[in-house]
Amino acid sequence: MKDNIIGGKNTLGSTRIFSKFAFLIFIGISSNVFGQFQQADTLKLSRQQYEELFLKQNLLLLAETYKINQAEAMVLQAKLWPNPSLTVEEINLWSTNKQLSYLEEPLPQIFGNVAQNTQFAVQLEQQIITAGKRKKLMAVESVGVKVAEQEFELLLRNLKYEFRNTLTELQYLQLYTQVFFKQRDLIQNLLNAYKRQLENDHTSKGDYMRLQTLQLELSKEINELSKAKNEMEKELKVLLSINVPVRLFVQEDDFTPNLAKLQNLDVLNLQQDLFTHRPDLKVAELEHEHFKNLLTYEKSQAIPDINLNASYDRGGGIWPSFFGFGLFIDLPVFNRNQGAIAHAQFGIENTNILSNDMRLRAQAEFDQHYKDFKAALMFYESIEIDFETDLDEIFESYTKNFTSRNISMLQYLDFQEAYLENKRIILESKKELHLQLEKLQYTIGKEI
């Protein structure tokens, strides 16, 4: 996954370059896209084009890449040796004649007239890390990089699921609203005709009022659908990082599901993918790996490090100038890092149980969502291909017969109600199939 994010090199420098480059690309794309937005009232794109825009501009995805940078920085930090320490002490800034009288011979200058008869001590110390602690800590932090990468995938998975479902809902609302717009225009034409007939006493005021009532109901439904669309557009603009007042329109060509593709899904292959691609399962496994590496590191912490030092003492002992070497080491008598070792051991047991629980839950989710998907697919397949076309043709025929007074208003209004209900069912069957497919893809963690 990381290769896809930063171009294949798992180094801190390359990631920094990627982050800066990605940010510059984001600014460039955003400026270009926002410029286009400001020139149009409505942004009309396909589902795929909207998703490409989402992947390029979503701010949360961009911010998540920096967490990978942070994790890689900790690997770099673990690789570094401790700094040596330099101590300068026991400096006498001045000396009195009484003090000098104790000296068998004066202390010479270091250079020129500097530091004559001046006492001081200098010590250089370096810690030597034992038991391969650096490599063990790097192994611990390297797991953190993998976790950050999988958390990026997890965020991408969640945002994609939210984005696609919102896009599907907006597309459904747009198509359903178009049905009501056509009905309202049709009723308006009937009202105009009935108004002329009413003026000539060729129809009753009651029939005219019933048509007016129907138009009012259609307008009310359009208003409710418009509010729902506005809510979906708001959610999409946040996900797309769009901050300009533009309408979003999803082209309807790709709303009808591809049955040939969906009918050939192999449940066994999908089950295998379940434990291979889900980022949350990988994070659980990486947490287990983290504690295993941490246990190794904490055990090495029980072995004390060695501190080597070299010192120089001027005028502080029986020799005017003294050079000495030494070392010191902690004695693991009381603290042998028992608590930290036990913490890592319990962490291994805990993450192992949680990982198994997540796998069971994932399998149960897959079983449920696959059944829901198959149910949605079967219902959609049960609708004949020509049913919607036939429905439109029959409604057009009913309208002509109603205009010619071959059928009563009651018959016409009853069929119109059935027509709207069937239109809703057809659109909802498509929407439900989209939603169930996304839920199945979300469960597996892979595009189907």
Short mmCIF file of C-alpha atoms in Angstrom, two decimals:
data_model
loop_
_atom_site.label_atom_id
_atom_site.label_comp_id
_atom_site.label_asym_id
_atom_site.label_seq_id
_atom_site.Cartn_x
_atom_site.Cartn_y
_atom_site.Cartn_z
CA MET A 1 0.00 0.00 0.00
CA LYS A 2 2.74 2.43 0.94
CA ASP A 3 4.32 2.02 -2.48
CA ASN A 4 1.14 3.39 -3.97
CA ILE A 5 1.17 6.31 -1.59
CA ILE A 6 4.75 7.53 -1.80
CA GLY A 7 6.03 5.97 -4.97
CA GLY A 8 7.60 2.80 -3.63
CA LYS A 9 10.43 4.06 -1.37
CA ASN A 10 9.89 3.57 2.30
CA THR A 11 12.16 6.38 3.49
CA LEU A 12 11.51 9.47 5.51
CA GLY A 13 13.03 11.76 2.87
CA SER A 14 10.94 10.36 0.05
CA THR A 15 7.80 10.64 2.17
CA ARG A 16 8.54 14.28 2.94
CA ILE A 17 9.04 14.94 -0.76
CA PHE A 18 5.78 13.15 -1.48
CA SER A 19 3.87 15.15 1.11
CA LYS A 20 5.12 18.46 -0.25
CA PHE A 21 4.54 17.30 -3.81
CA ALA A 22 1.06 16.02 -2.97
CA PHE A 23 0.20 19.29 -1.27
CA LEU A 24 1.36 21.30 -4.31
CA ILE A 25 -0.64 19.04 -6.60
CA PHE A 26 -3.66 19.46 -4.31
CA ILE A 27 -3.32 23.26 -4.45
CA GLY A 28 -2.93 23.20 -8.23
CA ILE A 29 -5.85 20.86 -8.80
CA SER A 30 -8.05 22.69 -6.32
CA SER A 31 -7.34 26.06 -7.96
CA ASN A 32 -8.06 24.63 -11.39
CA VAL A 33 -11.24 22.82 -10.33
CA PHE A 34 -12.52 25.69 -8.19
CA GLY A 35 -11.92 28.02 -11.14
CA GLN A 36 -14.13 25.81 -13.26
CA PHE A 37 -16.75 25.73 -10.49
CA GLN A 38 -16.94 29.50 -10.40
CA GLN A 39 -17.65 29.59 -14.13
CA ALA A 40 -20.66 27.26 -13.90
CA ASP A 41 -23.76 26.98 -11.74
CA THR A 42 -23.84 23.17 -11.88
CA LEU A 43 -21.04 20.63 -11.88
CA LYS A 44 -22.15 17.69 -14.05
CA LEU A 45 -19.91 14.64 -13.72
CA SER A 46 -20.22 10.87 -13.77
CA ARG A 47 -19.83 8.79 -10.63
CA GLN A 48 -16.28 7.84 -11.62
CA GLN A 49 -15.30 11.47 -12.27
CA TYR A 50 -16.70 12.53 -8.89
CA GLU A 51 -14.70 9.78 -7.20
CA GLU A 52 -11.49 10.85 -8.94
CA LEU A 53 -12.12 14.37 -7.69
CA PHE A 54 -12.76 13.04 -4.19
CA LEU A 55 -9.49 11.08 -4.11
CA LYS A 56 -7.52 14.13 -5.23
CA GLN A 57 -9.10 16.74 -2.99
CA ASN A 58 -10.28 15.18 0.25
CA LEU A 59 -8.48 16.95 3.07
CA LEU A 60 -8.71 14.09 5.56
CA LEU A 61 -6.86 11.76 3.17
CA LEU A 62 -4.16 14.37 2.63
CA ALA A 63 -3.77 14.90 6.37
CA GLU A 64 -3.58 11.15 7.04
CA THR A 65 -0.45 10.81 4.87
CA TYR A 66 1.43 12.94 7.40
CA LYS A 67 0.79 10.32 10.07
CA ILE A 68 2.87 7.94 7.95
CA ASN A 69 5.60 10.60 7.93
CA GLN A 70 5.41 10.78 11.71
CA ALA A 71 5.73 7.00 12.07
CA GLU A 72 8.73 6.92 9.73
CA ALA A 73 10.33 9.71 11.73
CA MET A 74 10.11 7.54 14.85
CA VAL A 75 11.93 4.73 13.02
CA LEU A 76 14.67 7.20 12.16
CA GLN A 77 14.80 8.35 15.78
CA ALA A 78 15.14 4.77 17.04
CA LYS A 79 18.08 4.25 14.67
CA LEU A 80 20.16 7.06 16.20
CA TRP A 81 22.90 6.53 18.78
CA PRO A 82 22.77 8.48 22.06
CA ASN A 83 24.79 11.69 22.03
CA PRO A 84 28.05 11.81 23.96
CA SER A 85 28.03 14.14 26.97
CA LEU A 86 30.75 16.63 27.86
CA THR A 87 31.15 17.88 31.42
CA VAL A 88 33.38 20.78 32.49
CA GLU A 89 33.47 21.34 36.26
CA GLU A 90 35.56 22.24 39.34
CA ILE A 91 36.65 25.51 37.77
CA ASN A 92 38.11 28.10 40.13
CA LEU A 93 37.60 31.47 38.55
CA TRP A 94 40.21 33.16 40.69
CA SER A 95 42.97 32.17 43.14
CA THR A 96 44.35 33.98 46.22
CA ASN A 97 47.95 34.20 47.37
CA LYS A 98 47.11 31.95 50.31
CA GLN A 99 45.81 29.29 47.96
CA LEU A 100 48.91 29.59 45.77
CA SER A 101 51.15 29.14 48.80
CA TYR A 102 49.89 25.57 49.14
CA LEU A 103 51.16 24.67 45.68
CA GLU A 104 54.57 23.09 45.49
CA GLU A 105 54.91 24.70 42.09
CA PRO A 106 52.57 26.98 40.12
CA LEU A 107 50.25 25.47 37.49
CA PRO A 108 51.46 26.51 34.05
CA GLN A 109 49.38 28.34 31.51
CA ILE A 110 47.47 26.33 28.91
CA PHE A 111 48.34 28.81 26.20
CA GLY A 112 49.50 32.40 26.52
CA ASN A 113 48.45 33.75 29.91
CA VAL A 114 45.22 31.78 29.93
CA ALA A 115 44.30 29.51 32.89
CA GLN A 116 47.50 29.90 34.88
CA ASN A 117 46.97 28.43 38.35
CA THR A 118 43.38 27.51 37.36
CA GLN A 119 41.91 24.21 38.40
CA PHE A 120 39.26 22.46 36.28
CA ALA A 121 38.07 19.00 35.27
CA VAL A 122 36.76 17.79 31.92
CA GLN A 123 34.88 14.53 31.32
CA LEU A 124 33.65 12.99 28.07
CA GLU A 125 31.04 10.22 28.36
CA GLN A 126 29.39 7.91 25.82
CA GLN A 127 26.61 5.41 26.42
CA ILE A 128 27.02 2.04 24.70
CA ILE A 129 23.64 0.42 24.04
CA THR A 130 23.76 -3.31 24.60
CA ALA A 131 21.69 -6.35 23.62
CA GLY A 132 20.75 -4.92 20.20
CA LYS A 133 18.25 -2.50 21.73
CA ARG A 134 18.43 -0.09 18.78
CA LYS A 135 17.48 -2.72 16.23
CA LYS A 136 14.76 -4.06 18.50
CA LEU A 137 13.31 -0.58 19.01
CA MET A 138 13.48 0.02 15.25
CA ALA A 139 11.47 -3.17 14.77
CA VAL A 140 8.85 -1.84 17.20
CA GLU A 141 8.64 1.51 15.42
CA SER A 142 8.59 -0.14 11.98
CA VAL A 143 5.34 -1.81 12.94
CA GLY A 144 4.05 1.70 13.68
CA VAL A 145 4.74 2.63 10.05
CA LYS A 146 2.74 -0.36 8.84
CA VAL A 147 -0.08 0.54 11.23
CA ALA A 148 -0.10 4.13 9.92
CA GLU A 149 -0.30 2.81 6.36
CA GLN A 150 -3.21 0.52 7.21
CA GLU A 151 -4.94 3.32 9.10
CA PHE A 152 -4.68 5.37 5.91
CA GLU A 153 -6.31 2.48 4.04
CA LEU A 154 -8.93 2.25 6.79
CA LEU A 155 -9.75 5.94 6.49
CA LEU A 156 -9.87 5.63 2.71
CA ARG A 157 -12.21 2.64 3.03
CA ASN A 158 -14.55 4.48 5.38
CA LEU A 159 -14.58 7.69 3.36
CA LYS A 160 -15.13 5.82 0.10
CA TYR A 161 -18.09 4.00 1.64
CA GLU A 162 -19.60 7.25 2.89
CA PHE A 163 -18.88 9.09 -0.36
CA ARG A 164 -20.31 6.44 -2.68
CA ASN A 165 -23.46 5.96 -0.62
CA THR A 166 -24.03 9.71 -0.51
CA LEU A 167 -23.46 9.88 -4.27
CA THR A 168 -25.97 7.06 -4.78
CA GLU A 169 -28.54 8.81 -2.59
CA LEU A 170 -28.10 12.08 -4.50
CA GLN A 171 -28.40 10.31 -7.83
CA TYR A 172 -31.58 8.54 -6.67
CA LEU A 173 -33.12 11.81 -5.45
CA GLN A 174 -32.29 13.53 -8.73
CA LEU A 175 -33.91 10.80 -10.80
CA TYR A 176 -36.95 10.59 -8.54
CA THR A 177 -37.35 14.37 -8.63
CA GLN A 178 -37.34 14.26 -12.44
CA VAL A 179 -40.31 11.90 -12.32
CA PHE A 180 -42.27 14.40 -10.24
CA PHE A 181 -41.22 17.31 -12.44
CA LYS A 182 -42.62 15.49 -15.50
CA GLN A 183 -45.83 14.75 -13.62
CA ARG A 184 -46.18 18.34 -12.48
CA ASP A 185 -45.67 19.64 -16.02
CA LEU A 186 -48.21 17.15 -17.29
CA ILE A 187 -50.78 18.17 -14.68
CA GLN A 188 -50.09 21.83 -15.46
CA ASN A 189 -50.95 21.20 -19.11
CA LEU A 190 -54.14 19.40 -18.04
CA LEU A 191 -55.00 22.30 -15.74
CA ASN A 192 -54.62 24.78 -18.58
CA ALA A 193 -56.93 22.70 -20.74
CA TYR A 194 -59.45 22.23 -17.91
CA LYS A 195 -59.38 25.93 -17.14
CA ARG A 196 -60.46 26.74 -20.69
CA GLN A 197 -63.17 24.09 -20.50
CA LEU A 198 -64.28 25.43 -17.11
CA GLU A 199 -64.63 28.90 -18.57
CA ASN A 200 -66.85 27.41 -21.32
CA ASP A 201 -68.84 25.33 -18.79
CA HIS A 202 -67.59 22.08 -20.36
CA THR A 203 -66.27 20.63 -17.08
CA SER A 204 -67.01 20.84 -13.40
CA LYS A 205 -65.25 22.99 -10.87
CA GLY A 206 -64.72 19.87 -8.73
CA ASP A 207 -62.59 18.12 -11.39
CA TYR A 208 -60.52 21.27 -11.85
CA MET A 209 -59.96 21.53 -8.10
CA ARG A 210 -58.90 17.89 -7.90
CA LEU A 211 -56.23 18.54 -10.52
CA GLN A 212 -55.11 21.62 -8.61
CA THR A 213 -54.89 19.56 -5.44
CA LEU A 214 -52.80 16.95 -7.25
CA GLN A 215 -50.44 19.61 -8.60
CA LEU A 216 -50.05 21.04 -5.10
CA GLU A 217 -49.20 17.58 -3.74
CA LEU A 218 -46.62 17.09 -6.50
CA SER A 219 -45.06 20.50 -5.76
CA LYS A 220 -44.88 19.64 -2.06
CA GLU A 221 -43.13 16.34 -2.85
CA ILE A 222 -40.67 18.13 -5.14
CA ASN A 223 -39.92 20.58 -2.34
CA GLU A 224 -39.22 17.75 0.12
CA LEU A 225 -37.00 15.99 -2.40
CA SER A 226 -35.13 19.24 -3.05
CA LYS A 227 -34.36 19.63 0.66
CA ALA A 228 -33.08 16.06 0.77
CA LYS A 229 -30.91 16.75 -2.28
CA ASN A 230 -29.50 19.87 -0.65
CA GLU A 231 -28.51 17.78 2.38
CA MET A 232 -26.73 15.23 0.19
CA GLU A 233 -24.96 17.98 -1.77
CA LYS A 234 -23.75 19.50 1.49
CA GLU A 235 -22.22 16.17 2.56
CA LEU A 236 -20.61 15.67 -0.83
CA LYS A 237 -19.10 19.16 -0.90
CA VAL A 238 -17.40 18.48 2.42
CA LEU A 239 -15.99 15.19 1.11
CA LEU A 240 -14.93 16.86 -2.15
CA SER A 241 -13.49 19.92 -0.34
CA ILE A 242 -15.63 22.25 -2.47
CA ASN A 243 -16.26 25.63 -0.88
CA VAL A 244 -17.96 27.46 -3.76
CA PRO A 245 -21.75 27.78 -4.30
CA VAL A 246 -22.15 25.25 -7.12
CA ARG A 247 -24.84 22.65 -7.68
CA LEU A 248 -23.77 19.02 -7.99
CA PHE A 249 -25.38 16.81 -10.61
CA VAL A 250 -24.57 13.12 -11.10
CA GLN A 251 -25.02 11.84 -14.62
CA GLU A 252 -27.64 9.10 -14.66
CA ASP A 253 -26.05 6.74 -17.21
CA ASP A 254 -24.19 4.71 -14.57
CA PHE A 255 -27.06 4.39 -12.10
CA THR A 256 -28.36 1.19 -13.67
CA PRO A 257 -26.31 -1.71 -12.24
CA ASN A 258 -24.19 -3.94 -14.47
CA LEU A 259 -26.02 -7.25 -14.02
CA ALA A 260 -23.53 -9.30 -16.05
CA LYS A 261 -20.76 -8.31 -13.64
CA LEU A 262 -22.77 -8.77 -10.48
CA GLN A 263 -24.19 -12.17 -11.40
CA ASN A 264 -20.73 -13.72 -11.76
CA LEU A 265 -19.44 -13.00 -8.25
CA ASP A 266 -17.80 -16.04 -6.64
CA VAL A 267 -18.61 -16.25 -2.94
CA LEU A 268 -15.56 -18.43 -2.19
CA ASN A 269 -13.17 -15.93 -3.74
CA LEU A 270 -14.88 -13.13 -1.85
CA GLN A 271 -14.43 -14.99 1.44
CA GLN A 272 -10.71 -15.42 0.75
CA ASP A 273 -10.40 -11.72 0.01
CA LEU A 274 -12.10 -10.96 3.33
CA PHE A 275 -9.04 -11.91 5.41
CA THR A 276 -6.54 -10.57 2.89
CA HIS A 277 -7.61 -7.02 2.19
CA ARG A 278 -9.51 -5.64 5.18
CA PRO A 279 -7.33 -2.92 6.76
CA ASP A 280 -8.94 -3.19 10.20
CA LEU A 281 -8.01 -6.89 10.37
CA LYS A 282 -4.48 -6.01 9.28
CA VAL A 283 -4.28 -3.35 11.99
CA ALA A 284 -5.35 -5.96 14.57
CA GLU A 285 -2.63 -8.32 13.34
CA LEU A 286 -0.08 -5.52 13.40
CA GLU A 287 -1.02 -4.68 17.00
CA HIS A 288 -0.21 -8.30 17.87
CA GLU A 289 3.09 -8.01 16.01
CA HIS A 290 3.81 -4.74 17.82
CA PHE A 291 3.54 -6.36 21.24
CA LYS A 292 5.68 -9.31 20.15
CA ASN A 293 8.42 -6.92 19.06
CA LEU A 294 7.85 -4.86 22.20
CA LEU A 295 8.33 -7.95 24.38
CA THR A 296 11.68 -8.63 22.71
CA TYR A 297 12.70 -5.02 23.24
CA GLU A 298 11.57 -4.91 26.88
CA LYS A 299 13.49 -8.10 27.64
CA SER A 300 16.62 -6.49 26.22
CA GLN A 301 15.97 -3.50 28.48
CA ALA A 302 16.70 -5.79 31.45
CA ILE A 303 20.34 -5.92 30.29
CA PRO A 304 21.99 -2.70 31.47
CA ASP A 305 23.78 -0.37 29.08
CA ILE A 306 27.45 0.54 29.56
CA ASN A 307 28.64 4.12 29.98
CA LEU A 308 32.29 4.74 29.06
CA ASN A 309 34.05 7.94 30.07
CA ALA A 310 37.40 9.65 29.69
CA SER A 311 38.35 12.48 32.07
CA TYR A 312 41.02 15.09 32.56
CA ASP A 313 41.59 16.75 35.95
CA ARG A 314 43.92 19.76 36.25
CA GLY A 315 45.18 20.59 39.72
CA GLY A 316 42.57 18.55 41.49
CA GLY A 317 44.71 15.78 42.95
CA ILE A 318 48.24 14.72 43.62
CA TRP A 319 49.06 15.07 39.94
CA PRO A 320 48.93 18.51 38.33
CA SER A 321 47.40 16.94 35.21
CA PHE A 322 45.46 13.68 35.47
CA PHE A 323 44.02 11.60 32.63
CA GLY A 324 41.71 8.78 33.57
CA PHE A 325 39.21 6.34 32.05
CA GLY A 326 36.25 4.55 33.53
CA LEU A 327 32.89 3.00 33.04
CA PHE A 328 29.71 2.59 34.98
CA ILE A 329 26.84 0.20 34.66
CA ASP A 330 23.52 -0.22 36.48
CA LEU A 331 23.24 -3.35 38.57
CA PRO A 332 19.89 -5.08 37.81
CA VAL A 333 19.18 -5.99 41.41
CA PHE A 334 15.72 -4.52 42.01
CA ASN A 335 14.53 -3.28 38.61
CA ARG A 336 14.83 -5.93 35.92
CA ASN A 337 12.05 -4.33 33.83
CA GLN A 338 9.59 -6.93 35.10
CA GLY A 339 6.52 -4.68 34.79
CA ALA A 340 7.21 -3.62 31.20
CA ILE A 341 7.89 -7.24 30.19
CA ALA A 342 4.61 -8.37 31.76
CA HIS A 343 2.80 -5.48 30.03
CA ALA A 344 4.06 -6.67 26.64
CA GLN A 345 3.18 -10.30 27.42
CA PHE A 346 -0.38 -9.39 28.37
CA GLY A 347 -0.55 -7.21 25.25
CA ILE A 348 0.26 -10.25 23.10
CA GLU A 349 -2.54 -12.26 24.72
CA ASN A 350 -4.99 -9.37 24.51
CA THR A 351 -4.36 -8.55 20.85
CA ASN A 352 -4.49 -12.23 19.90
CA ILE A 353 -7.97 -12.55 21.42
CA LEU A 354 -9.16 -9.28 19.87
CA SER A 355 -7.79 -10.29 16.47
CA ASN A 356 -9.68 -13.59 16.59
CA ASP A 357 -12.84 -11.75 17.66
CA MET A 358 -12.51 -9.30 14.75
CA ARG A 359 -12.09 -12.17 12.31
CA LEU A 360 -15.25 -13.82 13.62
CA ARG A 361 -17.16 -10.57 13.37
CA ALA A 362 -15.84 -9.97 9.86
CA GLN A 363 -16.99 -13.43 8.76
CA ALA A 364 -20.44 -12.85 10.28
CA GLU A 365 -20.67 -9.44 8.58
CA PHE A 366 -19.70 -10.99 5.26
CA ASP A 367 -22.34 -13.71 5.57
CA GLN A 368 -25.05 -11.16 6.35
CA HIS A 369 -24.06 -8.59 3.73
CA TYR A 370 -23.61 -11.19 1.01
CA LYS A 371 -27.14 -12.49 1.68
CA ASP A 372 -28.49 -8.92 1.65
CA PHE A 373 -26.69 -8.27 -1.62
CA LYS A 374 -28.07 -11.43 -3.22
CA ALA A 375 -31.58 -10.51 -2.03
CA ALA A 376 -31.27 -7.03 -3.56
CA LEU A 377 -29.92 -8.56 -6.78
CA MET A 378 -32.74 -11.11 -6.99
CA PHE A 379 -35.38 -8.41 -6.44
CA TYR A 380 -33.87 -6.21 -9.15
CA GLU A 381 -33.67 -9.18 -11.54
CA SER A 382 -37.35 -9.92 -10.88
CA ILE A 383 -38.28 -6.62 -12.55
CA GLU A 384 -38.64 -7.22 -16.27
CA ILE A 385 -36.26 -5.26 -18.47
CA ASP A 386 -39.05 -3.58 -20.42
CA PHE A 387 -41.30 -2.96 -17.43
CA GLU A 388 -40.33 0.71 -16.95
CA THR A 389 -40.67 1.46 -20.68
CA ASP A 390 -44.05 -0.25 -20.77
CA LEU A 391 -45.11 1.66 -17.68
CA ASP A 392 -44.30 4.99 -19.34
CA GLU A 393 -46.15 3.99 -22.50
CA ILE A 394 -49.24 2.88 -20.60
CA PHE A 395 -49.28 6.06 -18.56
CA GLU A 396 -49.05 8.10 -21.76
CA SER A 397 -51.99 6.10 -23.10
CA TYR A 398 -53.97 6.73 -19.92
CA THR A 399 -53.28 10.45 -20.24
CA LYS A 400 -54.55 10.50 -23.82
CA ASN A 401 -57.67 8.54 -22.85
CA PHE A 402 -58.27 10.87 -19.93
CA THR A 403 -57.92 13.91 -22.19
CA SER A 404 -60.37 12.29 -24.61
CA ARG A 405 -62.69 11.56 -21.67
CA ASN A 406 -62.54 7.81 -22.33
CA ILE A 407 -61.69 7.17 -18.67
CA SER A 408 -62.82 8.95 -15.54
CA MET A 409 -60.68 11.20 -13.39
CA LEU A 410 -60.81 8.66 -10.59
CA GLN A 411 -59.39 5.98 -12.87
CA TYR A 412 -56.71 8.33 -14.11
CA LEU A 413 -55.67 9.45 -10.64
CA ASP A 414 -55.59 5.86 -9.37
CA PHE A 415 -53.28 4.84 -12.20
CA GLN A 416 -51.09 7.89 -11.69
CA GLU A 417 -50.65 6.96 -8.04
CA ALA A 418 -49.69 3.42 -9.08
CA TYR A 419 -47.36 4.84 -11.72
CA LEU A 420 -45.49 7.00 -9.20
CA GLU A 421 -45.26 4.12 -6.74
CA ASN A 422 -43.84 1.78 -9.37
CA LYS A 423 -41.34 4.41 -10.49
CA ARG A 424 -40.22 4.74 -6.89
CA ILE A 425 -39.87 0.96 -6.52
CA ILE A 426 -37.78 0.68 -9.69
CA LEU A 427 -35.43 3.49 -8.64
CA GLU A 428 -35.18 2.17 -5.10
CA SER A 429 -34.30 -1.30 -6.38
CA LYS A 430 -31.36 0.21 -8.26
CA LYS A 431 -30.35 2.32 -5.28
CA GLU A 432 -30.57 -0.66 -2.92
CA LEU A 433 -28.39 -2.75 -5.21
CA HIS A 434 -25.76 0.01 -5.25
CA LEU A 435 -25.89 0.31 -1.46
CA GLN A 436 -25.66 -3.43 -0.84
CA LEU A 437 -22.77 -3.75 -3.29
CA GLU A 438 -20.90 -0.98 -1.47
CA LYS A 439 -21.62 -2.63 1.87
CA LEU A 440 -20.24 -5.92 0.54
CA GLN A 441 -17.13 -4.18 -0.83
CA TYR A 442 -16.71 -2.38 2.49
CA THR A 443 -16.94 -5.71 4.33
CA ILE A 444 -14.33 -7.33 2.11
CA GLY A 445 -12.07 -4.28 1.94
CA LYS A 446 -11.61 -4.62 -1.81
CA GLU A 447 -13.20 -3.35 -5.00
CA ILE A 448 -15.38 -6.03 -6.56
#
